[in-house]
GROMACS .gro file of C-alpha atoms in nm:
model
  263
    1MET     CA    1   0.000   0.000   0.000
    2THR     CA    2   0.153   0.331  -0.112
    3ASN     CA    3   0.006   0.663  -0.007
    4PHE     CA    4   0.021   0.974  -0.224
    5SER     CA    5   0.074   1.320  -0.076
    6VAL     CA    6   0.179   1.664  -0.196
    7GLU     CA    7   0.342   1.971  -0.045
    8ILE     CA    8   0.219   2.326  -0.107
    9SER     CA    9   0.323   2.664   0.027
   10PRO     CA   10   0.148   2.986   0.128
   11GLY     CA   11   0.291   3.306  -0.009
   12LEU     CA   12   0.391   3.187  -0.354
   13LYS     CA   13   0.256   3.353  -0.667
   14THR     CA   14  -0.050   3.130  -0.688
   15LYS     CA   15  -0.411   3.229  -0.630
   16THR     CA   16  -0.539   3.036  -0.331
   17ALA     CA   17  -0.869   2.960  -0.502
   18ASP     CA   18  -0.690   2.812  -0.804
   19LEU     CA   19  -0.465   2.604  -0.579
   20LEU     CA   20  -0.758   2.469  -0.377
   21ASN     CA   21  -0.945   2.385  -0.696
   22ALA     CA   22  -0.644   2.194  -0.830
   23LEU     CA   23  -0.611   2.003  -0.502
   24THR     CA   24  -0.979   1.910  -0.508
   25LYS     CA   25  -0.934   1.763  -0.855
   26LEU     CA   26  -0.613   1.583  -0.761
   27GLN     CA   27  -0.744   1.431  -0.434
   28PRO     CA   28  -0.416   1.332  -0.269
   29ASP     CA   29  -0.428   1.137   0.056
   30LEU     CA   30  -0.258   1.422   0.241
   31VAL     CA   31  -0.152   1.781   0.179
   32SER     CA   32   0.154   1.916   0.356
   33ILE     CA   33   0.164   2.295   0.404
   34THR     CA   34   0.505   2.457   0.450
   35CYS     CA   35   0.592   2.732   0.694
   36ARG     CA   36   0.862   2.953   0.545
   37VAL     CA   37   0.916   3.183   0.840
   38LYS     CA   38   0.984   3.535   0.716
   39ASN     CA   39   0.782   3.739   0.964
   40SER     CA   40   0.547   3.703   1.259
   41SER     CA   41   0.249   3.612   1.037
   42SER     CA   42   0.412   3.313   0.865
   43ILE     CA   43   0.273   3.045   1.099
   44SER     CA   44  -0.072   3.205   1.080
   45ASP     CA   45  -0.054   3.193   0.699
   46THR     CA   46   0.032   2.823   0.715
   47LEU     CA   47  -0.258   2.747   0.948
   48ALA     CA   48  -0.502   2.947   0.734
   49LEU     CA   49  -0.410   2.750   0.422
   50ALA     CA   50  -0.422   2.423   0.618
   51ASN     CA   51  -0.772   2.513   0.737
   52ALA     CA   52  -0.884   2.571   0.377
   53VAL     CA   53  -0.741   2.238   0.262
   54GLN     CA   54  -0.898   2.049   0.554
   55ASN     CA   55  -1.239   2.213   0.560
   56GLN     CA   56  -1.299   2.339   0.206
   57CYS     CA   57  -1.125   2.068   0.001
   58HIS     CA   58  -1.200   1.802   0.264
   59ILE     CA   59  -0.849   1.660   0.228
   60SER     CA   60  -0.632   1.580   0.529
   61ALA     CA   61  -0.399   1.874   0.594
   62MET     CA   62  -0.057   1.855   0.761
   63PRO     CA   63   0.078   2.199   0.853
   64HIS     CA   64   0.450   2.236   0.922
   65LEU     CA   65   0.543   2.352   1.270
   66PRO     CA   66   0.902   2.486   1.296
   67ALA     CA   67   1.023   2.427   1.651
   68VAL     CA   68   1.276   2.708   1.686
   69TYR     CA   69   1.020   2.975   1.599
   70LEU     CA   70   0.768   2.864   1.863
   71THR     CA   71   0.742   2.941   2.232
   72HIS     CA   72   0.555   2.701   2.462
   73GLU     CA   73   0.269   2.950   2.475
   74LYS     CA   74   0.253   2.984   2.097
   75ALA     CA   75   0.271   2.607   2.051
   76ARG     CA   76  -0.023   2.557   2.288
   77ALA     CA   77  -0.222   2.820   2.099
   78VAL     CA   78  -0.143   2.651   1.766
   79LEU     CA   79  -0.253   2.311   1.900
   80ASN     CA   80  -0.580   2.462   2.023
   81GLN     CA   81  -0.636   2.621   1.682
   82LEU     CA   82  -0.574   2.287   1.510
   83THR     CA   83  -0.835   2.126   1.732
   84THR     CA   84  -1.086   2.392   1.629
   85GLN     CA   85  -0.998   2.334   1.262
   86LYS     CA   86  -1.027   1.953   1.306
   87ILE     CA   87  -0.669   1.907   1.186
   88THR     CA   88  -0.513   1.597   1.339
   89HIS     CA   89  -0.175   1.569   1.164
   90VAL     CA   90   0.132   1.795   1.179
   91LEU     CA   91   0.490   1.787   1.053
   92ALA     CA   92   0.734   1.887   1.324
   93LEU     CA   93   1.072   2.016   1.211
   94ARG     CA   94   1.350   2.223   1.361
   95GLY     CA   95   1.329   2.514   1.116
   96ASP     CA   96   1.607   2.716   0.958
   97LEU     CA   97   1.833   2.888   1.209
   98ARG     CA   98   1.750   3.255   1.153
   99PRO     CA   99   1.886   3.446   1.456
  100ASP     CA  100   1.632   3.728   1.422
  101MET     CA  101   1.334   3.488   1.448
  102ILE     CA  102   1.450   3.215   1.686
  103GLN     CA  103   1.276   3.166   2.021
  104ASN     CA  104   1.438   2.980   2.310
  105ASP     CA  105   1.178   2.723   2.421
  106PHE     CA  106   1.250   2.451   2.162
  107SER     CA  107   1.592   2.375   2.017
  108SER     CA  108   1.498   2.074   1.804
  109ALA     CA  109   1.213   1.895   1.632
  110GLY     CA  110   1.246   1.617   1.889
  111GLU     CA  111   1.163   1.856   2.173
  112LEU     CA  112   0.857   1.986   1.989
  113ILE     CA  113   0.739   1.632   1.912
  114LYS     CA  114   0.751   1.540   2.283
  115PHE     CA  115   0.566   1.860   2.371
  116ILE     CA  116   0.287   1.793   2.122
  117LYS     CA  117   0.248   1.430   2.234
  118ASN     CA  118   0.228   1.542   2.595
  119LYS     CA  119  -0.030   1.814   2.529
  120GLN     CA  120  -0.240   1.647   2.259
  121PRO     CA  121  -0.151   1.277   2.223
  122GLU     CA  122  -0.420   1.220   1.961
  123ILE     CA  123  -0.235   1.432   1.705
  124GLN     CA  124  -0.036   1.236   1.448
  125ILE     CA  125   0.317   1.367   1.399
  126SER     CA  126   0.546   1.326   1.100
  127GLY     CA  127   0.912   1.426   1.090
  128VAL     CA  128   1.171   1.504   0.826
  129CYS     CA  129   1.459   1.278   0.732
  130GLN     CA  130   1.787   1.364   0.559
  131LEU     CA  131   1.933   1.106   0.321
  132GLU     CA  132   2.275   1.251   0.259
  133GLN     CA  133   2.341   1.363   0.617
  134LEU     CA  134   2.183   1.064   0.789
  135ASN     CA  135   2.154   1.107   1.168
  136LEU     CA  136   2.013   0.789   1.322
  137PRO     CA  137   2.027   0.916   1.685
  138ASN     CA  138   1.819   1.218   1.582
  139LEU     CA  139   1.562   0.994   1.410
  140ARG     CA  140   1.553   0.768   1.717
  141THR     CA  141   1.474   1.069   1.937
  142LYS     CA  142   1.191   1.177   1.705
  143ILE     CA  143   1.035   0.832   1.692
  144ALA     CA  144   1.071   0.773   2.067
  145GLY     CA  145   0.901   1.108   2.127
  146GLY     CA  146   0.596   1.017   1.919
  147CYS     CA  147   0.681   1.070   1.553
  148THR     CA  148   0.494   0.803   1.354
  149SER     CA  149   0.633   0.858   1.002
  150LEU     CA  150   0.928   1.023   0.829
  151ILE     CA  151   0.936   1.220   0.503
  152THR     CA  152   1.269   1.238   0.325
  153GLN     CA  153   1.436   1.536   0.166
  154ILE     CA  154   1.422   1.546  -0.214
  155PHE     CA  155   1.633   1.278  -0.379
  156TYR     CA  156   1.700   1.159  -0.733
  157ASP     CA  157   1.888   0.835  -0.666
  158ASN     CA  158   1.667   0.558  -0.532
  159ALA     CA  159   1.969   0.365  -0.409
  160ALA     CA  160   2.020   0.638  -0.146
  161PHE     CA  161   1.663   0.588  -0.026
  162TYR     CA  162   1.704   0.212  -0.002
  163ARG     CA  163   2.027   0.257   0.197
  164LEU     CA  164   1.844   0.489   0.436
  165ARG     CA  165   1.554   0.249   0.480
  166SER     CA  166   1.788  -0.044   0.539
  167ALA     CA  167   1.993   0.153   0.794
  168CYS     CA  168   1.676   0.248   0.984
  169GLN     CA  169   1.549  -0.111   0.985
  170GLN     CA  170   1.883  -0.241   1.112
  171ALA     CA  171   1.873   0.021   1.389
  172GLY     CA  172   1.522  -0.086   1.490
  173LEU     CA  173   1.363   0.237   1.364
  174ASN     CA  174   1.049   0.103   1.202
  175ALA     CA  175   0.845   0.417   1.133
  176PRO     CA  176   0.727   0.429   0.769
  177ILE     CA  177   0.957   0.637   0.547
  178ILE     CA  178   0.788   0.848   0.278
  179ALA     CA  179   0.987   0.928  -0.037
  180GLY     CA  180   1.024   1.301  -0.115
  181ILE     CA  181   1.002   1.358  -0.491
  182MET     CA  182   1.036   1.674  -0.701
  183PRO     CA  183   1.067   1.665  -1.081
  184ILE     CA  184   1.318   1.919  -1.210
  185THR     CA  185   1.156   2.184  -1.429
  186SER     CA  186   1.459   2.381  -1.550
  187TYR     CA  187   1.837   2.360  -1.576
  188GLN     CA  188   1.871   2.656  -1.341
  189GLN     CA  189   1.653   2.484  -1.082
  190ALA     CA  190   1.879   2.176  -1.092
  191GLN     CA  191   2.183   2.391  -1.022
  192ARG     CA  192   2.002   2.565  -0.736
  193ILE     CA  193   1.892   2.234  -0.583
  194GLN     CA  194   2.248   2.105  -0.576
  195ARG     CA  195   2.388   2.433  -0.445
  196LEU     CA  196   2.137   2.500  -0.167
  197GLY     CA  197   2.017   2.157  -0.071
  198ARG     CA  198   2.339   1.955  -0.091
  199ILE     CA  199   2.139   1.705  -0.295
  200SER     CA  200   2.320   1.480  -0.540
  201ILE     CA  201   2.195   1.443  -0.895
  202PRO     CA  202   2.298   1.110  -1.053
  203ASP     CA  203   2.490   1.099  -1.379
  204LYS     CA  204   2.191   0.960  -1.571
  205LEU     CA  205   1.976   1.260  -1.477
  206ASN     CA  206   2.264   1.503  -1.529
  207GLN     CA  207   2.302   1.372  -1.883
  208ILE     CA  208   1.933   1.446  -1.947
  209LEU     CA  209   1.970   1.799  -1.808
  210GLU     CA  210   2.280   1.867  -2.017
  211LYS     CA  211   2.119   1.726  -2.332
  212TYR     CA  212   1.811   1.946  -2.307
  213GLN     CA  213   1.967   2.250  -2.141
  214ALA     CA  214   1.877   2.475  -2.437
  215ASN     CA  215   1.528   2.328  -2.480
  216PRO     CA  216   1.321   2.400  -2.165
  217ALA     CA  217   1.006   2.217  -2.279
  218SER     CA  218   1.197   1.899  -2.367
  219LEU     CA  219   1.395   1.919  -2.045
  220LYS     CA  220   1.077   1.943  -1.839
  221GLN     CA  221   0.923   1.640  -2.012
  222ALA     CA  222   1.241   1.432  -1.995
  223SER     CA  223   1.275   1.515  -1.625
  224LEU     CA  224   0.914   1.410  -1.563
  225ASP     CA  225   0.978   1.083  -1.748
  226TYR     CA  226   1.279   1.026  -1.520
  227THR     CA  227   1.059   1.092  -1.216
  228LEU     CA  228   0.794   0.846  -1.336
  229ARG     CA  229   1.059   0.576  -1.369
  230GLN     CA  230   1.189   0.669  -1.023
  231VAL     CA  231   0.840   0.643  -0.869
  232SER     CA  232   0.772   0.313  -1.048
  233ASP     CA  233   1.087   0.163  -0.899
  234LEU     CA  234   0.999   0.292  -0.550
  235ILE     CA  235   0.651   0.141  -0.570
  236ASP     CA  236   0.800  -0.189  -0.689
  237HIS     CA  237   1.014  -0.178  -0.374
  238GLN     CA  238   0.705  -0.122  -0.157
  239VAL     CA  239   0.769   0.237  -0.053
  240ALA     CA  240   0.526   0.354   0.215
  241GLY     CA  241   0.440   0.674   0.033
  242ILE     CA  242   0.525   0.918  -0.244
  243HIS     CA  243   0.538   1.282  -0.134
  244VAL     CA  244   0.560   1.535  -0.419
  245PHE     CA  245   0.711   1.880  -0.357
  246THR     CA  246   0.505   2.094  -0.596
  247MET     CA  247   0.595   2.462  -0.543
  248ASN     CA  248   0.218   2.506  -0.597
  249ASP     CA  249   0.231   2.369  -0.953
  250LEU     CA  250   0.040   2.040  -0.940
  251THR     CA  251   0.101   1.941  -1.304
  252ALA     CA  252   0.373   1.686  -1.229
  253ALA     CA  253   0.188   1.555  -0.923
  254ALA     CA  254  -0.119   1.495  -1.140
  255ALA     CA  255   0.093   1.305  -1.394
  256ILE     CA  256   0.239   1.089  -1.118
  257LYS     CA  257  -0.102   1.007  -0.974
  258ARG     CA  258  -0.244   0.938  -1.321
  259ASN     CA  259   0.028   0.683  -1.395
  260PHE     CA  260   0.008   0.477  -1.076
  261ASN     CA  261  -0.253   0.310  -0.858
  262PHE     CA  262  -0.217   0.460  -0.512
  263THR     CA  263  -0.420   0.313  -0.230
   0.00000   0.00000   0.00000
């Protein structure tokens, strides 16, 4: 059984009504809503979009909660708001270390996970998982605290995912691991992904990007074809879920769902 989920973001150049309409047509099992903290309203923006997904689209919403930007008081208020919105799933992460925005009550995702489980044990909590900087003690802390599933960073080499899954199984960390997928849409994006995310792009995909560098439409289609092969292999290896990072463009996510039977 492989679940299908997508990630969207508030604040991008997408009309909310159009985004919600596209989600309603797509009908993923879960929608993850990012929290890109830039100012004091960022978490509120995330919760507002999560509320719309949950209660207008009637699709399970999973807002991101960045630990280092929350105080205990703010975290309690957020949990109360989620109860009002009937949202029962969150993604707890540390958050980027921006000195001007950091609070002092939580220093890690693991601390926030324990806090949530203590205050509202009925809430389901997912966590993030790095493939290329694997930290098993950190994952153990998250799972021991109440994290019930892990979503990986973006990756383009399935072998790295299988190594991660095997390492977790050998360490007795048996939470389902969801594969984070994002088709590349431009040559510039590929360079940015490698530069900012420390994410490796395999030679086979690099050859595709180089071949179609001067032909954006062909590059986009060839990259999607690569992603479809990647997803097919993951499903054949019984991946728990496919999680598509969309940047609010659901075109590739729709193609992935159309090509596979998710249950």
